[in-house]
């Protein structure tokens, strides 16, 4: 369905019953990365998966790609769906957005799911890589940038065992607007360090990481989980940076286990589903 937020209209999948769970995709992808785990998660939750602005089938404005802008979209989406509190999850860049929501609107979170992401800001070398990507996209080579970037998303096991995953990721990434690609690279480059926030995130949290992730290595996720007061860490074997695509069954099991442990029935404090 289409949800008009004013600044941007988002394409959103909203299905299932139970605790509201909003899952945010990473860069440069779309909500399609949740397709392999969607049916399982919808058994126990109301699963909301938007295409962030500029990606997938959502509107593609020329500007508004700072992490804070994307976080504002998420809160406006929750308001439009009449969700007072919800479990918020994010993959990679989506995790940066989730942490921004946690910083700006902690009262809205009933839980946090962080998949192959980190709390620390980019190091100087990371910022230089973002700048190089922006320059390449602005010069008209978005396709070449995506081709190389997507190849690094999967782990070596997936590249050998399931090369179709790379093809699927390329097709998803091809839907992204060049403005969104360049804008989000700048937004990620400029995002603040959120490590000081973590100790105050007093809701159940799940940290998931692919054991073969070279972009967000498992050591980073272990540190993230250790810093969150109520976190569970799950490492997915034979997966790189996109475990929901590479190893959907263990990824779904991790999310299901977390939701069943902490939200066996919709908490009374959460607003029930509004008629649609």
PDB file of C-alpha atoms in Angstrom:
ATOM      1  CA  UNK A   1       0.000   0.000   0.000  1.00  0.00           C
ATOM      2  CA  UNK A   2       1.007   3.620  -0.481  1.00  0.00           C
ATOM      3  CA  UNK A   3       1.383   5.854   2.579  1.00  0.00           C
ATOM      4  CA  UNK A   4       1.760   9.573   1.865  1.00  0.00           C
ATOM      5  CA  UNK A   5       3.896  11.206   4.543  1.00  0.00           C
ATOM      6  CA  UNK A   6       3.956  14.630   2.935  1.00  0.00           C
ATOM      7  CA  UNK A   7       7.701  14.860   2.360  1.00  0.00           C
ATOM      8  CA  UNK A   8       7.635  11.469   0.628  1.00  0.00           C
ATOM      9  CA  UNK A   9       5.192   8.697  -0.190  1.00  0.00           C
ATOM     10  CA  UNK A  10       6.342   5.264   0.914  1.00  0.00           C
ATOM     11  CA  UNK A  11       5.393   1.875  -0.464  1.00  0.00           C
ATOM     12  CA  UNK A  12       4.636  -0.333   2.541  1.00  0.00           C
ATOM     13  CA  UNK A  13       3.795  -3.978   3.183  1.00  0.00           C
ATOM     14  CA  UNK A  14       1.651  -4.367   6.333  1.00  0.00           C
ATOM     15  CA  UNK A  15       0.454  -7.863   7.206  1.00  0.00           C
ATOM     16  CA  UNK A  16      -0.014 -10.195  10.162  1.00  0.00           C
ATOM     17  CA  UNK A  17      -1.364  -9.848  13.690  1.00  0.00           C
ATOM     18  CA  UNK A  18       0.390  -9.375  17.001  1.00  0.00           C
ATOM     19  CA  UNK A  19       3.147  -7.113  18.230  1.00  0.00           C
ATOM     20  CA  UNK A  20       3.867  -4.379  15.651  1.00  0.00           C
ATOM     21  CA  UNK A  21       7.295  -4.863  14.071  1.00  0.00           C
ATOM     22  CA  UNK A  22       8.744  -2.355  11.603  1.00  0.00           C
ATOM     23  CA  UNK A  23      11.753  -3.689   9.668  1.00  0.00           C
ATOM     24  CA  UNK A  24      13.935  -1.287   7.687  1.00  0.00           C
ATOM     25  CA  UNK A  25      16.101  -2.402   4.800  1.00  0.00           C
ATOM     26  CA  UNK A  26      19.706  -1.455   4.231  1.00  0.00           C
ATOM     27  CA  UNK A  27      21.536   0.389   1.472  1.00  0.00           C
ATOM     28  CA  UNK A  28      21.045   0.212  -1.527  1.00  0.00           C
ATOM     29  CA  UNK A  29      18.183  -2.259  -1.250  1.00  0.00           C
ATOM     30  CA  UNK A  30      14.444  -2.309  -0.523  1.00  0.00           C
ATOM     31  CA  UNK A  31      11.890  -4.109   1.605  1.00  0.00           C
ATOM     32  CA  UNK A  32      12.269  -7.049  -0.786  1.00  0.00           C
ATOM     33  CA  UNK A  33      15.134  -8.278   1.405  1.00  0.00           C
ATOM     34  CA  UNK A  34      12.511  -9.288   3.981  1.00  0.00           C
ATOM     35  CA  UNK A  35      10.512 -11.425   1.537  1.00  0.00           C
ATOM     36  CA  UNK A  36      12.326 -14.680   2.467  1.00  0.00           C
ATOM     37  CA  UNK A  37      11.474 -14.226   6.176  1.00  0.00           C
ATOM     38  CA  UNK A  38       8.132 -12.439   5.875  1.00  0.00           C
ATOM     39  CA  UNK A  39       5.781 -15.433   6.123  1.00  0.00           C
ATOM     40  CA  UNK A  40       7.502 -16.764   9.235  1.00  0.00           C
ATOM     41  CA  UNK A  41       7.565 -13.429  11.074  1.00  0.00           C
ATOM     42  CA  UNK A  42       3.923 -12.733  10.246  1.00  0.00           C
ATOM     43  CA  UNK A  43       2.977 -15.840  12.249  1.00  0.00           C
ATOM     44  CA  UNK A  44       3.610 -13.921  15.472  1.00  0.00           C
ATOM     45  CA  UNK A  45       3.677 -10.233  14.545  1.00  0.00           C
ATOM     46  CA  UNK A  46       2.138  -7.439  12.583  1.00  0.00           C
ATOM     47  CA  UNK A  47       5.021  -6.934  10.166  1.00  0.00           C
ATOM     48  CA  UNK A  48       5.452  -3.527   8.525  1.00  0.00           C
ATOM     49  CA  UNK A  49       8.183  -3.252   5.890  1.00  0.00           C
ATOM     50  CA  UNK A  50       8.506   0.063   4.047  1.00  0.00           C
ATOM     51  CA  UNK A  51      10.659   0.914   1.089  1.00  0.00           C
ATOM     52  CA  UNK A  52      12.617   3.878   2.421  1.00  0.00           C
ATOM     53  CA  UNK A  53      12.372   7.059   0.354  1.00  0.00           C
ATOM     54  CA  UNK A  54      14.368   6.780  -2.854  1.00  0.00           C
ATOM     55  CA  UNK A  55      14.358   2.977  -2.873  1.00  0.00           C
ATOM     56  CA  UNK A  56      12.122   0.238  -4.223  1.00  0.00           C
ATOM     57  CA  UNK A  57       8.683   1.499  -5.206  1.00  0.00           C
ATOM     58  CA  UNK A  58       8.664   4.516  -2.874  1.00  0.00           C
ATOM     59  CA  UNK A  59       8.789   8.120  -4.046  1.00  0.00           C
ATOM     60  CA  UNK A  60      12.227   9.305  -5.089  1.00  0.00           C
ATOM     61  CA  UNK A  61      12.680  12.941  -4.070  1.00  0.00           C
ATOM     62  CA  UNK A  62      15.867  14.786  -4.947  1.00  0.00           C
ATOM     63  CA  UNK A  63      16.787  15.457  -1.316  1.00  0.00           C
ATOM     64  CA  UNK A  64      16.071  14.442   2.263  1.00  0.00           C
ATOM     65  CA  UNK A  65      18.437  11.497   2.694  1.00  0.00           C
ATOM     66  CA  UNK A  66      20.120  12.313   5.995  1.00  0.00           C
ATOM     67  CA  UNK A  67      19.688   9.546   8.541  1.00  0.00           C
ATOM     68  CA  UNK A  68      17.521  11.926  10.585  1.00  0.00           C
ATOM     69  CA  UNK A  69      15.250  12.447   7.554  1.00  0.00           C
ATOM     70  CA  UNK A  70      14.765   8.707   7.149  1.00  0.00           C
ATOM     71  CA  UNK A  71      14.094   8.369  10.879  1.00  0.00           C
ATOM     72  CA  UNK A  72      11.454  11.091  10.668  1.00  0.00           C
ATOM     73  CA  UNK A  73       9.790   9.120   7.868  1.00  0.00           C
ATOM     74  CA  UNK A  74       9.641   6.045  10.103  1.00  0.00           C
ATOM     75  CA  UNK A  75       7.991   7.946  12.950  1.00  0.00           C
ATOM     76  CA  UNK A  76       5.502   9.561  10.557  1.00  0.00           C
ATOM     77  CA  UNK A  77       4.730   6.120   9.132  1.00  0.00           C
ATOM     78  CA  UNK A  78       4.086   4.751  12.622  1.00  0.00           C
ATOM     79  CA  UNK A  79       1.800   7.711  13.294  1.00  0.00           C
ATOM     80  CA  UNK A  80      -0.077   7.090  10.040  1.00  0.00           C
ATOM     81  CA  UNK A  81      -0.553   3.438  11.025  1.00  0.00           C
ATOM     82  CA  UNK A  82      -1.619   4.494  14.545  1.00  0.00           C
ATOM     83  CA  UNK A  83       1.227   2.664  16.256  1.00  0.00           C
ATOM     84  CA  UNK A  84       2.158   4.251  19.566  1.00  0.00           C
ATOM     85  CA  UNK A  85       4.930   1.747  20.318  1.00  0.00           C
ATOM     86  CA  UNK A  86       6.542  -0.892  18.164  1.00  0.00           C
ATOM     87  CA  UNK A  87       9.533  -3.149  17.772  1.00  0.00           C
ATOM     88  CA  UNK A  88      11.885  -1.428  15.330  1.00  0.00           C
ATOM     89  CA  UNK A  89      14.425  -3.375  13.329  1.00  0.00           C
ATOM     90  CA  UNK A  90      16.993  -2.299  10.809  1.00  0.00           C
ATOM     91  CA  UNK A  91      19.495  -3.942   8.514  1.00  0.00           C
ATOM     92  CA  UNK A  92      22.773  -2.084   7.891  1.00  0.00           C
ATOM     93  CA  UNK A  93      21.738   1.507   7.035  1.00  0.00           C
ATOM     94  CA  UNK A  94      18.306   0.623   8.390  1.00  0.00           C
ATOM     95  CA  UNK A  95      20.033  -0.023  11.706  1.00  0.00           C
ATOM     96  CA  UNK A  96      21.467   3.493  11.669  1.00  0.00           C
ATOM     97  CA  UNK A  97      17.937   4.773  11.121  1.00  0.00           C
ATOM     98  CA  UNK A  98      16.616   2.607  13.958  1.00  0.00           C
ATOM     99  CA  UNK A  99      19.255   3.979  16.328  1.00  0.00           C
ATOM    100  CA  UNK A 100      18.326   7.519  15.275  1.00  0.00           C
ATOM    101  CA  UNK A 101      14.702   6.784  16.188  1.00  0.00           C
ATOM    102  CA  UNK A 102      15.887   5.326  19.495  1.00  0.00           C
ATOM    103  CA  UNK A 103      17.786   8.547  20.208  1.00  0.00           C
ATOM    104  CA  UNK A 104      15.033  10.958  19.179  1.00  0.00           C
ATOM    105  CA  UNK A 105      11.921   9.007  20.207  1.00  0.00           C
ATOM    106  CA  UNK A 106      12.843   6.387  22.830  1.00  0.00           C
ATOM    107  CA  UNK A 107       9.271   6.320  24.115  1.00  0.00           C
ATOM    108  CA  UNK A 108       8.107   4.802  20.816  1.00  0.00           C
ATOM    109  CA  UNK A 109      10.256   1.682  21.033  1.00  0.00           C
ATOM    110  CA  UNK A 110       9.016  -1.605  22.492  1.00  0.00           C
ATOM    111  CA  UNK A 111      12.079  -3.440  21.202  1.00  0.00           C
ATOM    112  CA  UNK A 112      15.047  -3.165  18.868  1.00  0.00           C
ATOM    113  CA  UNK A 113      16.397  -5.531  16.205  1.00  0.00           C
ATOM    114  CA  UNK A 114      19.785  -4.654  14.693  1.00  0.00           C
ATOM    115  CA  UNK A 115      21.000  -6.761  11.776  1.00  0.00           C
ATOM    116  CA  UNK A 116      24.522  -6.410  10.377  1.00  0.00           C
ATOM    117  CA  UNK A 117      24.856  -2.831  11.567  1.00  0.00           C
ATOM    118  CA  UNK A 118      26.886  -0.791  14.026  1.00  0.00           C
ATOM    119  CA  UNK A 119      26.586   2.133  16.421  1.00  0.00           C
ATOM    120  CA  UNK A 120      29.925   3.818  15.743  1.00  0.00           C
ATOM    121  CA  UNK A 121      30.332   6.564  13.151  1.00  0.00           C
ATOM    122  CA  UNK A 122      32.399   6.059  10.016  1.00  0.00           C
ATOM    123  CA  UNK A 123      36.156   6.071  10.436  1.00  0.00           C
ATOM    124  CA  UNK A 124      38.133   8.403   8.123  1.00  0.00           C
ATOM    125  CA  UNK A 125      38.751   5.636   5.587  1.00  0.00           C
ATOM    126  CA  UNK A 126      35.060   4.792   5.556  1.00  0.00           C
ATOM    127  CA  UNK A 127      34.182   8.426   4.914  1.00  0.00           C
ATOM    128  CA  UNK A 128      36.647   8.513   2.032  1.00  0.00           C
ATOM    129  CA  UNK A 129      34.986   5.451   0.511  1.00  0.00           C
ATOM    130  CA  UNK A 130      31.572   7.101   0.823  1.00  0.00           C
ATOM    131  CA  UNK A 131      32.929  10.212  -0.926  1.00  0.00           C
ATOM    132  CA  UNK A 132      34.396   8.108  -3.720  1.00  0.00           C
ATOM    133  CA  UNK A 133      31.040   6.420  -4.215  1.00  0.00           C
ATOM    134  CA  UNK A 134      29.230   9.756  -4.310  1.00  0.00           C
ATOM    135  CA  UNK A 135      31.662  11.091  -6.910  1.00  0.00           C
ATOM    136  CA  UNK A 136      31.152   8.029  -9.060  1.00  0.00           C
ATOM    137  CA  UNK A 137      27.361   8.261  -8.889  1.00  0.00           C
ATOM    138  CA  UNK A 138      27.335  12.010  -9.593  1.00  0.00           C
ATOM    139  CA  UNK A 139      29.584  11.354 -12.593  1.00  0.00           C
ATOM    140  CA  UNK A 140      26.898   9.062 -14.023  1.00  0.00           C
ATOM    141  CA  UNK A 141      28.227   5.637 -13.083  1.00  0.00           C
ATOM    142  CA  UNK A 142      25.598   4.553 -10.575  1.00  0.00           C
ATOM    143  CA  UNK A 143      25.302   1.201 -12.348  1.00  0.00           C
ATOM    144  CA  UNK A 144      29.006   0.501 -12.033  1.00  0.00           C
ATOM    145  CA  UNK A 145      29.010   1.544  -8.392  1.00  0.00           C
ATOM    146  CA  UNK A 146      26.081  -0.758  -7.613  1.00  0.00           C
ATOM    147  CA  UNK A 147      27.623  -3.666  -9.486  1.00  0.00           C
ATOM    148  CA  UNK A 148      30.736  -3.540  -7.335  1.00  0.00           C
ATOM    149  CA  UNK A 149      28.964  -2.690  -4.087  1.00  0.00           C
ATOM    150  CA  UNK A 150      26.404  -5.487  -4.287  1.00  0.00           C
ATOM    151  CA  UNK A 151      29.110  -8.061  -4.976  1.00  0.00           C
ATOM    152  CA  UNK A 152      30.525  -7.307  -1.532  1.00  0.00           C
ATOM    153  CA  UNK A 153      27.249  -7.819   0.314  1.00  0.00           C
ATOM    154  CA  UNK A 154      27.261 -11.615   0.317  1.00  0.00           C
ATOM    155  CA  UNK A 155      29.708 -13.899   2.038  1.00  0.00           C
ATOM    156  CA  UNK A 156      31.953 -16.351   0.178  1.00  0.00           C
ATOM    157  CA  UNK A 157      29.698 -19.282   1.086  1.00  0.00           C
ATOM    158  CA  UNK A 158      26.699 -17.624  -0.572  1.00  0.00           C
ATOM    159  CA  UNK A 159      28.727 -16.536  -3.588  1.00  0.00           C
ATOM    160  CA  UNK A 160      29.618 -20.191  -4.141  1.00  0.00           C
ATOM    161  CA  UNK A 161      26.470 -21.956  -2.919  1.00  0.00           C
ATOM    162  CA  UNK A 162      23.751 -19.551  -4.043  1.00  0.00           C
ATOM    163  CA  UNK A 163      24.931 -17.146  -6.760  1.00  0.00           C
ATOM    164  CA  UNK A 164      21.259 -16.381  -7.480  1.00  0.00           C
ATOM    165  CA  UNK A 165      21.253 -14.282  -4.285  1.00  0.00           C
ATOM    166  CA  UNK A 166      23.715 -11.859  -5.871  1.00  0.00           C
ATOM    167  CA  UNK A 167      21.494 -11.600  -8.942  1.00  0.00           C
ATOM    168  CA  UNK A 168      18.452 -10.940  -6.751  1.00  0.00           C
ATOM    169  CA  UNK A 169      20.298  -8.251  -4.797  1.00  0.00           C
ATOM    170  CA  UNK A 170      21.430  -6.592  -8.025  1.00  0.00           C
ATOM    171  CA  UNK A 171      17.830  -6.469  -9.261  1.00  0.00           C
ATOM    172  CA  UNK A 172      16.656  -4.940  -5.980  1.00  0.00           C
ATOM    173  CA  UNK A 173      19.443  -2.349  -5.956  1.00  0.00           C
ATOM    174  CA  UNK A 174      18.729  -1.356  -9.556  1.00  0.00           C
ATOM    175  CA  UNK A 175      15.451   0.225  -8.372  1.00  0.00           C
ATOM    176  CA  UNK A 176      17.276   2.832  -6.275  1.00  0.00           C
ATOM    177  CA  UNK A 177      17.375   6.408  -7.542  1.00  0.00           C
ATOM    178  CA  UNK A 178      20.826   7.953  -8.100  1.00  0.00           C
ATOM    179  CA  UNK A 179      19.829  10.866  -5.850  1.00  0.00           C
ATOM    180  CA  UNK A 180      19.013   8.388  -3.096  1.00  0.00           C
ATOM    181  CA  UNK A 181      22.281   6.528  -3.572  1.00  0.00           C
ATOM    182  CA  UNK A 182      24.397   9.677  -3.347  1.00  0.00           C
ATOM    183  CA  UNK A 183      22.234  11.213  -0.629  1.00  0.00           C
ATOM    184  CA  UNK A 184      22.306   8.143   1.598  1.00  0.00           C
ATOM    185  CA  UNK A 185      26.052   7.724   1.176  1.00  0.00           C
ATOM    186  CA  UNK A 186      26.404  11.297   2.431  1.00  0.00           C
ATOM    187  CA  UNK A 187      23.904  10.634   5.211  1.00  0.00           C
ATOM    188  CA  UNK A 188      25.793   7.559   6.386  1.00  0.00           C
ATOM    189  CA  UNK A 189      29.111   9.406   6.152  1.00  0.00           C
ATOM    190  CA  UNK A 190      27.791  12.209   8.348  1.00  0.00           C
ATOM    191  CA  UNK A 191      25.804  10.175  10.874  1.00  0.00           C
ATOM    192  CA  UNK A 192      26.716  10.652  14.544  1.00  0.00           C
ATOM    193  CA  UNK A 193      28.322   8.045  16.740  1.00  0.00           C
ATOM    194  CA  UNK A 194      25.574   6.387  18.771  1.00  0.00           C
ATOM    195  CA  UNK A 195      27.625   4.270  21.188  1.00  0.00           C
ATOM    196  CA  UNK A 196      26.825   6.619  24.073  1.00  0.00           C
ATOM    197  CA  UNK A 197      23.129   5.931  23.480  1.00  0.00           C
ATOM    198  CA  UNK A 198      23.254   2.167  23.883  1.00  0.00           C
ATOM    199  CA  UNK A 199      23.324   1.892  27.672  1.00  0.00           C
ATOM    200  CA  UNK A 200      20.069   3.852  27.842  1.00  0.00           C
ATOM    201  CA  UNK A 201      18.202   1.575  25.413  1.00  0.00           C
ATOM    202  CA  UNK A 202      16.252  -0.292  28.077  1.00  0.00           C
ATOM    203  CA  UNK A 203      14.085  -2.470  25.834  1.00  0.00           C
ATOM    204  CA  UNK A 204      14.641  -6.025  24.619  1.00  0.00           C
ATOM    205  CA  UNK A 205      17.124  -6.059  21.756  1.00  0.00           C
ATOM    206  CA  UNK A 206      18.257  -8.606  19.202  1.00  0.00           C
ATOM    207  CA  UNK A 207      21.573  -8.271  17.381  1.00  0.00           C
ATOM    208  CA  UNK A 208      22.038 -10.484  14.322  1.00  0.00           C
ATOM    209  CA  UNK A 209      25.167 -10.751  12.180  1.00  0.00           C
ATOM    210  CA  UNK A 210      26.383 -12.979   9.390  1.00  0.00           C
ATOM    211  CA  UNK A 211      29.585 -14.738  10.414  1.00  0.00           C
ATOM    212  CA  UNK A 212      31.075 -13.934   6.992  1.00  0.00           C
ATOM    213  CA  UNK A 213      30.109 -10.254   6.994  1.00  0.00           C
ATOM    214  CA  UNK A 214      33.125  -8.219   5.860  1.00  0.00           C
ATOM    215  CA  UNK A 215      31.297  -4.855   5.959  1.00  0.00           C
ATOM    216  CA  UNK A 216      30.134  -5.149   9.577  1.00  0.00           C
ATOM    217  CA  UNK A 217      32.328  -7.873  11.061  1.00  0.00           C
ATOM    218  CA  UNK A 218      30.953 -10.075  13.844  1.00  0.00           C
ATOM    219  CA  UNK A 219      33.302  -8.460  16.364  1.00  0.00           C
ATOM    220  CA  UNK A 220      31.470  -5.168  15.856  1.00  0.00           C
ATOM    221  CA  UNK A 221      28.110  -6.838  16.471  1.00  0.00           C
ATOM    222  CA  UNK A 222      29.426  -8.547  19.592  1.00  0.00           C
ATOM    223  CA  UNK A 223      30.472  -5.162  20.952  1.00  0.00           C
ATOM    224  CA  UNK A 224      27.074  -3.742  20.028  1.00  0.00           C
ATOM    225  CA  UNK A 225      25.236  -6.524  21.842  1.00  0.00           C
ATOM    226  CA  UNK A 226      27.478  -6.187  24.892  1.00  0.00           C
ATOM    227  CA  UNK A 227      26.696  -2.470  25.138  1.00  0.00           C
ATOM    228  CA  UNK A 228      22.918  -2.952  25.013  1.00  0.00           C
ATOM    229  CA  UNK A 229      21.537  -3.815  28.484  1.00  0.00           C
ATOM    230  CA  UNK A 230      18.963  -6.364  27.299  1.00  0.00           C
ATOM    231  CA  UNK A 231      20.435  -7.733  24.090  1.00  0.00           C
ATOM    232  CA  UNK A 232      20.650 -11.217  22.624  1.00  0.00           C
ATOM    233  CA  UNK A 233      23.296 -11.900  19.971  1.00  0.00           C
ATOM    234  CA  UNK A 234      22.767 -14.384  17.144  1.00  0.00           C
ATOM    235  CA  UNK A 235      25.493 -15.122  14.597  1.00  0.00           C
ATOM    236  CA  UNK A 236      24.341 -16.682  11.328  1.00  0.00           C
ATOM    237  CA  UNK A 237      26.807 -19.213   9.877  1.00  0.00           C
ATOM    238  CA  UNK A 238      27.679 -19.077   6.168  1.00  0.00           C
ATOM    239  CA  UNK A 239      26.099 -15.631   5.734  1.00  0.00           C
ATOM    240  CA  UNK A 240      27.606 -12.288   4.830  1.00  0.00           C
ATOM    241  CA  UNK A 241      26.033  -8.841   5.126  1.00  0.00           C
ATOM    242  CA  UNK A 242      22.535  -9.899   4.003  1.00  0.00           C
ATOM    243  CA  UNK A 243      21.507 -12.900   6.131  1.00  0.00           C
ATOM    244  CA  UNK A 244      17.781 -12.544   5.403  1.00  0.00           C
ATOM    245  CA  UNK A 245      18.592 -13.270   1.756  1.00  0.00           C
ATOM    246  CA  UNK A 246      21.533 -15.636   2.194  1.00  0.00           C
ATOM    247  CA  UNK A 247      20.294 -17.747   5.132  1.00  0.00           C
ATOM    248  CA  UNK A 248      16.599 -16.933   5.548  1.00  0.00           C
ATOM    249  CA  UNK A 249      15.666 -19.903   7.735  1.00  0.00           C
ATOM    250  CA  UNK A 250      18.124 -19.271  10.603  1.00  0.00           C
ATOM    251  CA  UNK A 251      17.521 -15.527  10.285  1.00  0.00           C
ATOM    252  CA  UNK A 252      13.760 -16.011  10.595  1.00  0.00           C
ATOM    253  CA  UNK A 253      14.296 -18.389  13.517  1.00  0.00           C
ATOM    254  CA  UNK A 254      16.365 -15.739  15.306  1.00  0.00           C
ATOM    255  CA  UNK A 255      13.666 -13.095  14.864  1.00  0.00           C
ATOM    256  CA  UNK A 256      10.872 -15.512  15.789  1.00  0.00           C
ATOM    257  CA  UNK A 257      12.704 -16.673  18.894  1.00  0.00           C
ATOM    258  CA  UNK A 258      13.210 -13.087  20.013  1.00  0.00           C
ATOM    259  CA  UNK A 259       9.588 -12.109  19.437  1.00  0.00           C
ATOM    260  CA  UNK A 260       8.189 -15.213  21.118  1.00  0.00           C
ATOM    261  CA  UNK A 261      10.457 -14.746  24.131  1.00  0.00           C
ATOM    262  CA  UNK A 262       9.574 -11.114  24.737  1.00  0.00           C
ATOM    263  CA  UNK A 263       6.138 -10.623  23.144  1.00  0.00           C
ATOM    264  CA  UNK A 264       4.132 -13.841  23.593  1.00  0.00           C
ATOM    265  CA  UNK A 265       0.940 -11.792  23.177  1.00  0.00           C
ATOM    266  CA  UNK A 266       0.435  -8.200  22.038  1.00  0.00           C
ATOM    267  CA  UNK A 267       1.410  -6.069  25.059  1.00  0.00           C
ATOM    268  CA  UNK A 268      -1.480  -4.068  26.473  1.00  0.00           C
ATOM    269  CA  UNK A 269       0.597  -0.898  26.171  1.00  0.00           C
ATOM    270  CA  UNK A 270       0.722  -1.265  22.399  1.00  0.00           C
ATOM    271  CA  UNK A 271      -2.110   0.215  20.415  1.00  0.00           C
ATOM    272  CA  UNK A 272      -4.106  -2.467  18.564  1.00  0.00           C
ATOM    273  CA  UNK A 273      -4.347  -2.603  14.813  1.00  0.00           C
ATOM    274  CA  UNK A 274      -6.499   0.135  13.371  1.00  0.00           C
ATOM    275  CA  UNK A 275      -9.095  -0.789  10.734  1.00  0.00           C
ATOM    276  CA  UNK A 276      -7.714  -0.451   7.215  1.00  0.00           C
TER     277      UNK A 276
END
